[in-house]
Amino acid sequence: MPVVDVDPDELRRLTGHEEKSDDELREDLFALGLEYEGETEDGEFQLEFAPDRLDRLSVEGVARSLRYQYGDDRGVYIPTTNSAEWVVEVDESVPDERPYVTAAVVRGLDMSEEKLQSLIQLQEKLHATMGRKRAKGAIGVHDLTMLKGRAARSAAEGASGEEHEADHREASDVGTASEASREGRSDDPRSRAGTGGGDTHAKTITYRGVEPDGDRFVPLEADTDMTPAEVLTDHPTGRTYTPIVEDYERYPAIYDEIGLFSFPPVINGKRTEVDEGSRDLLIEMTGTDQWTIDRMLNIVCYALDARGGRIEDVRVKYPDHETVRPDFSTDRKSVSHERIESIMGIDLDLDEVIDLFERSGLDASTTEVGDDEIAYEVDVPPYRVDVLHALDLVDDVGRAYGFNDLEPKYPDVSTVGGRHERSRLEDAARDALVGLGFEDLLDFHMISEVENYERMNLEPGTDAFGADEPVTITEPYSEDYTMLRTWALPSLAMVLERNTHRAYPQDLAEVGLAAHLDDDENTGVAEARHVAAVLARTDASYEDAKSRLAALCRAFSADLETPATEHPSFLPGRVAEVVIDGESVGVVGELHPAVLVEHDLELPVAAFEFRLDALGGD
């Protein structure tokens, strides 16, 4: 989970509670769900965040939540915006892989080193989370005074901007995203078909595609001008983000009247670089999903609004429609009064619940949804990307009430608890594995497609063990955890990879969840507990893995057979099928050299994996 550095003195100033001691602040932050992880050398709090509350990735966002918690602010706050003076034109030459852009202007900032560092940290944390390391969204922050907007032209004149040569002065960094429908909202009134008129006095910049060896510009932290292709090969930041754009025929680029000043998602130019003297900023974001970059923009705008900045609209003109950004429209969600009381286990008055919603930064009103049944219609502010379901609203109410203030009580029903038979079997299998010399592991059930398949030399959808179709996450917060693993050996291989500096032998085992798509299941997903083990040592062999497997089966009075088979993750001729009590349930053998090389392992690894239920139980 992300860790953010927060200056406690800055936090006190932004909340207006200078009297708060460090200990009191830490207690208040813990009540918000922010874990104190220590302090930096400069005395800043290091706070670990739940990945859903991305609006708290800056000191401004944390201060906003505290002010609601203290009761100093209430309800939904929407910043006022000035009319658009700037226009972003999206040219048809923009790469299809990164078609979306959003932007806002922020004026009147009294930029200081602390404010600049807070903005940079927020930018980096949003890149790492919502932006998926800039692949889904990237943020560019520019000194507006260094930009020269070109006068609007007719559609017939086009908007290529190729005739402008890049002037080589300073710039900053950039953003992501795609439109998604939102519950309880009508169509955005700020988005309309057509390009409209009245652009005569608008200042226009253009988002378009550029040839790899096209226009030159001076990137940040460089002293000479470069083409985009040269940035990717010769600039340290360019080399870091090359994988995002290396397959594009044309690269994304943003131009003003002078020339190219931003190469998203890689790097900005020096010309518009933001420093402590900057007062007016252009925030632009590009990405693969409009909804994502719009929400990232909202989070940044709210942080700068808290610093006294005045938000100004920007018109974004696509070839077939036009929008006005930032989009500060609210979402609406519903939750019943009965559900709130049921989950929290307490009785609450209607007015009390509305008060708790307002102290969470939400607006709420009651409505009748049935006979004597009351529900709340709740307006959610535009920076809250985490409120997706009714349960999220209950969580806000509970946090505002204070989870520590809930009194424990016995349930109304009387039952006799006992361990599930599957749990008994898991514990017995773990005990047997430890007795055979394995170190017991507990690993994540989520993984990426690359780790689950590609690095294991496995093709998804084939008949090989572990190659089942995956259960994927629609909107994962991290590219490292995009699916439920279909087998456990990839997790063990990753542990071995991370522990090459440790002494050998390393004999590791895990009893854990695996899942895959299955139309025969009511949920469409088949889940099972798997037993997986690896032996990493200079003399590891198929015989070693089979002997341990055979001993494990004998401990459960299970009949084991190991007919020869083929599996792309294992060495041909040194791999067998695991058949327990006549049912094929797994695989055993020596890992393929390609898998070992992929995981930087320099010695043999023997392994086995099979379904736990083959040893007995439900």
XYZ file of N, CA and C in Angstrom, residues 496-617:
366
model
N 11.225 -17.652 -4.414
C 12.604 -18.081 -4.665
C 13.403 -16.975 -5.357
N 12.757 -16.286 -6.300
C 13.431 -15.211 -7.021
C 13.843 -14.082 -6.078
N 12.984 -13.781 -5.111
C 13.285 -12.700 -4.172
C 14.291 -13.121 -3.099
N 14.609 -14.399 -3.035
C 15.483 -14.883 -1.960
C 16.747 -15.553 -2.485
N 17.213 -15.104 -3.651
C 18.447 -15.681 -4.187
C 19.663 -15.334 -3.329
N 19.539 -14.316 -2.477
C 20.645 -13.942 -1.599
C 20.670 -14.770 -0.316
N 19.653 -15.627 -0.127
C 19.587 -16.466 1.071
C 20.322 -17.792 0.839
N 20.660 -18.446 1.939
C 21.376 -19.718 1.861
C 20.464 -20.824 1.319
N 21.071 -21.795 0.660
C 20.361 -22.969 0.170
C 20.768 -24.169 1.025
N 19.933 -25.224 1.066
C 18.707 -25.432 0.286
C 17.535 -24.600 0.809
N 16.580 -24.343 -0.112
C 15.338 -23.673 0.243
C 14.183 -24.595 -0.146
N 13.570 -25.207 0.847
C 12.429 -26.103 0.631
C 11.183 -25.402 1.145
N 10.313 -24.981 0.232
C 9.155 -24.150 0.572
C 7.864 -24.837 0.170
N 6.802 -24.617 0.937
C 5.496 -25.197 0.609
C 4.390 -24.239 1.011
N 3.271 -24.379 0.330
C 2.104 -23.538 0.629
C 0.832 -24.329 0.395
N -0.132 -24.114 1.262
C -1.497 -24.586 1.049
C -2.345 -23.337 0.880
N -2.852 -23.098 -0.328
C -3.546 -21.842 -0.579
C -4.565 -21.933 -1.694
N -5.249 -20.821 -1.906
C -6.353 -20.754 -2.864
C -5.861 -20.637 -4.297
N -6.575 -21.303 -5.196
C -6.429 -21.105 -6.641
C -7.838 -21.080 -7.232
N -8.001 -20.364 -8.342
C -9.341 -20.220 -8.921
C -9.247 -20.074 -10.429
N -10.316 -20.424 -11.106
C -10.386 -20.226 -12.555
C -11.851 -20.143 -12.982
N -12.080 -19.666 -14.190
C -13.438 -19.558 -14.721
C -14.010 -20.945 -15.000
N -15.285 -21.130 -14.657
C -15.947 -22.419 -14.861
C -17.440 -22.177 -15.009
N -17.955 -22.392 -16.201
C -19.377 -22.145 -16.471
C -20.290 -23.090 -15.709
N -19.756 -24.211 -15.226
C -20.586 -25.167 -14.503
C -20.856 -24.733 -13.065
N -20.113 -23.754 -12.583
C -20.329 -23.249 -11.231
C -21.391 -22.154 -11.234
N -22.161 -22.054 -10.133
C -23.196 -21.026 -10.041
C -22.616 -19.624 -10.158
N -21.441 -19.445 -9.593
C -20.787 -18.137 -9.627
C -19.970 -17.919 -10.893
N -19.812 -18.972 -11.699
C -18.956 -18.879 -12.877
C -17.485 -19.021 -12.553
N -17.173 -19.282 -11.274
C -15.781 -19.389 -10.827
C -15.622 -20.650 -9.990
N -14.627 -21.459 -10.308
C -14.294 -22.636 -9.512
C -13.120 -22.298 -8.597
N -13.285 -22.533 -7.302
C -12.232 -22.283 -6.329
C -11.780 -23.599 -5.712
N -10.498 -23.700 -5.413
C -9.964 -24.907 -4.788
C -8.728 -24.547 -3.987
N -8.452 -25.356 -2.965
C -7.211 -25.239 -2.206
C -6.176 -26.152 -2.851
N -4.996 -25.598 -3.070
C -3.919 -26.363 -3.675
C -2.778 -26.545 -2.685
N -2.081 -27.688 -2.812
C -0.839 -27.931 -2.091
C 0.294 -27.806 -3.095
N 1.243 -26.889 -2.834
C 2.368 -26.685 -3.749
C 3.659 -26.667 -2.939
N 4.731 -27.210 -3.537
C 6.014 -27.260 -2.839
C 7.150 -27.188 -3.846
N 8.265 -26.584 -3.428
C 9.465 -26.509 -4.262
C 10.679 -26.900 -3.418
N 11.647 -27.538 -4.086
C 12.929 -27.861 -3.472
C 14.012 -27.233 -4.322
N 14.639 -26.177 -3.800
C 15.687 -25.461 -4.525
C 17.028 -25.810 -3.885
N 17.835 -26.569 -4.610
C 19.121 -27.029 -4.085
C 19.969 -27.536 -5.243
N 21.248 -27.683 -5.005
C 22.158 -28.071 -6.101
C 21.851 -29.458 -6.647
N 21.278 -30.346 -5.813
C 21.018 -31.714 -6.258
C 19.526 -32.009 -6.387
N 18.698 -30.975 -6.488
C 17.249 -31.181 -6.587
C 16.909 -31.979 -7.837
N 16.041 -32.970 -7.698
C 15.688 -33.823 -8.830
C 14.227 -34.229 -8.763
N 13.755 -34.816 -9.838
C 12.391 -35.340 -9.894
C 12.155 -36.338 -8.767
N 13.157 -37.194 -8.508
C 13.011 -38.219 -7.482
C 12.796 -37.595 -6.098
N 13.513 -36.469 -5.820
C 13.333 -35.793 -4.531
C 11.896 -35.313 -4.353
N 11.360 -34.663 -5.388
C 9.992 -34.138 -5.296
C 8.985 -35.278 -5.176
N 9.189 -36.358 -5.951
C 8.224 -37.461 -5.904
C 8.264 -38.157 -4.553
N 9.460 -38.335 -3.975
C 9.543 -39.029 -2.688
C 8.828 -38.237 -1.596
N 8.976 -36.901 -1.608
C 8.254 -36.078 -0.621
C 6.745 -36.164 -0.860
N 6.350 -36.128 -2.123
C 4.934 -36.224 -2.469
C 4.366 -37.570 -2.023
N 5.123 -38.644 -2.251
C 4.661 -39.976 -1.863
C 4.515 -40.074 -0.345
N 5.474 -39.497 0.391
C 5.383 -39.520 1.853
C 4.164 -38.757 2.341
N 3.853 -37.622 1.698
C 2.671 -36.837 2.069
C 1.401 -37.642 1.836
N 1.311 -38.334 0.699
C 0.118 -39.137 0.396
C -0.025 -40.302 1.373
N 1.096 -40.931 1.754
C 1.019 -42.039 2.726
C 0.477 -41.552 4.065
N 0.844 -40.323 4.453
C 0.363 -39.786 5.728
C -1.159 -39.658 5.746
N -1.770 -39.570 4.569
C -3.233 -39.451 4.473
C -3.872 -40.712 3.902
N -3.087 -41.809 3.848
C -3.579 -43.100 3.335
C -4.169 -42.952 1.934
N -3.527 -42.106 1.114
C -3.979 -41.879 -0.265
C -3.074 -42.625 -1.219
N -3.677 -43.217 -2.252
C -2.929 -43.997 -3.236
C -2.394 -43.066 -4.320
N -1.082 -43.057 -4.559
C -0.433 -42.157 -5.509
C 0.069 -42.904 -6.734
N -0.203 -42.339 -7.897
C 0.380 -42.810 -9.155
C 0.965 -41.601 -9.874
N 2.068 -41.827 -10.633
C 2.715 -40.712 -11.336
C 3.052 -41.112 -12.771
N 2.040 -41.215 -13.626
C 2.324 -41.527 -15.036
C 3.022 -40.356 -15.727
N 3.899 -40.657 -16.683
C 4.636 -39.619 -17.414
C 3.676 -38.706 -18.165
N 4.036 -37.442 -18.253
C 3.210 -36.462 -18.963
C 4.114 -35.378 -19.525
N 3.519 -34.375 -20.125
C 4.253 -33.196 -20.598
C 3.623 -31.950 -19.988
N 4.474 -31.001 -19.641
C 3.993 -29.728 -19.093
C 5.040 -28.665 -19.415
N 4.633 -27.530 -20.030
C 5.619 -26.534 -20.488
C 6.425 -25.884 -19.366
N 5.961 -25.969 -18.117
C 6.709 -25.380 -17.009
C 7.797 -26.313 -16.482
N 7.778 -27.572 -16.954
C 8.695 -28.573 -16.427
C 9.582 -29.140 -17.531
N 10.688 -29.731 -17.126
C 11.667 -30.302 -18.035
C 11.091 -31.561 -18.686
N 11.086 -31.644 -20.020
C 10.584 -32.860 -20.691
C 11.336 -34.106 -20.210
N 10.588 -35.182 -19.970
C 11.185 -36.413 -19.483
C 11.393 -36.442 -17.983
N 11.191 -35.293 -17.330
C 11.367 -35.210 -15.877
C 10.114 -34.618 -15.238
N 8.960 -35.014 -15.751
C 7.690 -34.492 -15.255
C 6.645 -35.595 -15.319
N 5.746 -35.611 -14.333
C 4.707 -36.635 -14.284
C 3.405 -36.038 -13.785
N 2.326 -36.721 -14.115
C 1.003 -36.357 -13.649
C 0.836 -36.865 -12.213
N 0.162 -36.117 -11.369
C -0.153 -36.574 -10.015
C -1.565 -37.146 -10.027
N -1.660 -38.456 -9.822
C -2.951 -39.147 -9.790
C -3.127 -39.720 -8.391
N -4.128 -39.226 -7.663
C -4.384 -39.657 -6.291
C -5.739 -40.342 -6.238
N -5.732 -41.582 -5.768
C -6.959 -42.397 -5.692
C -7.679 -42.424 -7.029
N -6.901 -42.550 -8.104
C -7.445 -42.702 -9.445
C -7.851 -41.426 -10.148
N -7.675 -40.262 -9.513
C -8.067 -38.981 -10.113
C -6.839 -38.119 -10.385
N -6.775 -37.566 -11.612
C -5.670 -36.679 -11.961
C -5.886 -35.327 -11.294
N -4.926 -34.950 -10.421
C -5.144 -33.745 -9.617
C -3.958 -32.785 -9.610
N -2.850 -33.108 -10.308
C -1.715 -32.200 -10.239
C -0.555 -32.625 -11.095
N 0.618 -32.096 -10.780
C 1.813 -32.329 -11.580
C 3.032 -32.317 -10.655
N 4.096 -33.093 -11.024
C 5.328 -33.155 -10.255
C 6.492 -33.264 -11.228
N 7.609 -32.595 -10.911
C 8.756 -32.688 -11.803
C 9.809 -31.642 -11.505
N 10.738 -31.484 -12.465
C 11.804 -30.489 -12.362
C 11.443 -29.290 -13.236
N 11.540 -28.091 -12.682
C 11.177 -26.896 -13.433
C 12.057 -26.745 -14.661
N 11.453 -26.262 -15.737
C 12.124 -26.077 -17.020
C 13.244 -25.036 -16.890
N 14.373 -25.240 -17.575
C 15.451 -24.238 -17.516
C 15.001 -22.831 -17.894
N 14.046 -22.723 -18.842
C 13.559 -21.391 -19.230
C 12.870 -20.701 -18.059
N 12.162 -21.476 -17.238
C 11.498 -20.911 -16.065
C 12.544 -20.486 -15.033
N 13.591 -21.295 -14.870
C 14.648 -20.949 -13.924
C 15.359 -19.669 -14.342
N 15.696 -19.545 -15.629
C 16.377 -18.351 -16.131
C 15.487 -17.130 -15.958
N 14.199 -17.283 -16.237
C 13.251 -16.170 -16.116
C 13.204 -15.640 -14.688
N 13.414 -16.515 -13.707
C 13.353 -16.118 -12.299
C 14.747 -15.942 -11.686
N 15.772 -15.870 -12.528
C 17.160 -15.638 -12.070
C 17.627 -16.698 -11.075
N 17.191 -17.932 -11.276
C 17.588 -19.033 -10.395
C 18.724 -19.807 -11.055
N 19.800 -20.026 -10.330
C 21.008 -20.618 -10.893
C 21.244 -22.044 -10.424
N 20.211 -22.684 -9.886
C 20.345 -24.070 -9.466
C 19.022 -24.784 -9.707
N 19.020 -26.118 -9.750
C 17.795 -26.844 -10.089
C 16.694 -26.645 -9.052
N 15.454 -26.748 -9.516
C 14.291 -26.672 -8.631
C 13.342 -27.808 -9.001
N 13.040 -28.666 -8.050
C 12.022 -29.697 -8.224
C 10.758 -29.243 -7.496
N 9.595 -29.629 -8.016
C 8.355 -29.090 -7.464
C 7.198 -30.049 -7.689
N 6.157 -29.861 -6.905
C 4.891 -30.542 -7.164
C 3.745 -29.650 -6.710
N 2.566 -29.893 -7.306
C 1.355 -29.191 -6.911
C 0.157 -30.066 -7.235
N -0.827 -30.059 -6.329
C -2.050 -30.834 -6.556
C -3.175 -30.248 -5.718
N -4.408 -30.658 -6.011
C -5.571 -30.180 -5.263
C -5.614 -30.826 -3.882
N -5.843 -30.014 -2.865
C -5.866 -30.489 -1.494
C -6.968 -31.513 -1.256
N -8.149 -31.316 -1.881
C -9.268 -32.212 -1.597
C -8.992 -33.650 -2.024
N -7.926 -33.882 -2.815
C -7.566 -35.246 -3.204
C -7.101 -36.064 -1.996
N -6.677 -35.386 -0.916
C -6.220 -36.089 0.275
C -7.380 -36.465 1.195
N -8.609 -36.057 0.838
C -9.765 -36.357 1.658
C -10.466 -35.102 2.102
N -11.633 -35.220 2.678
C -12.398 -34.059 3.136
C -13.314 -33.549 2.053
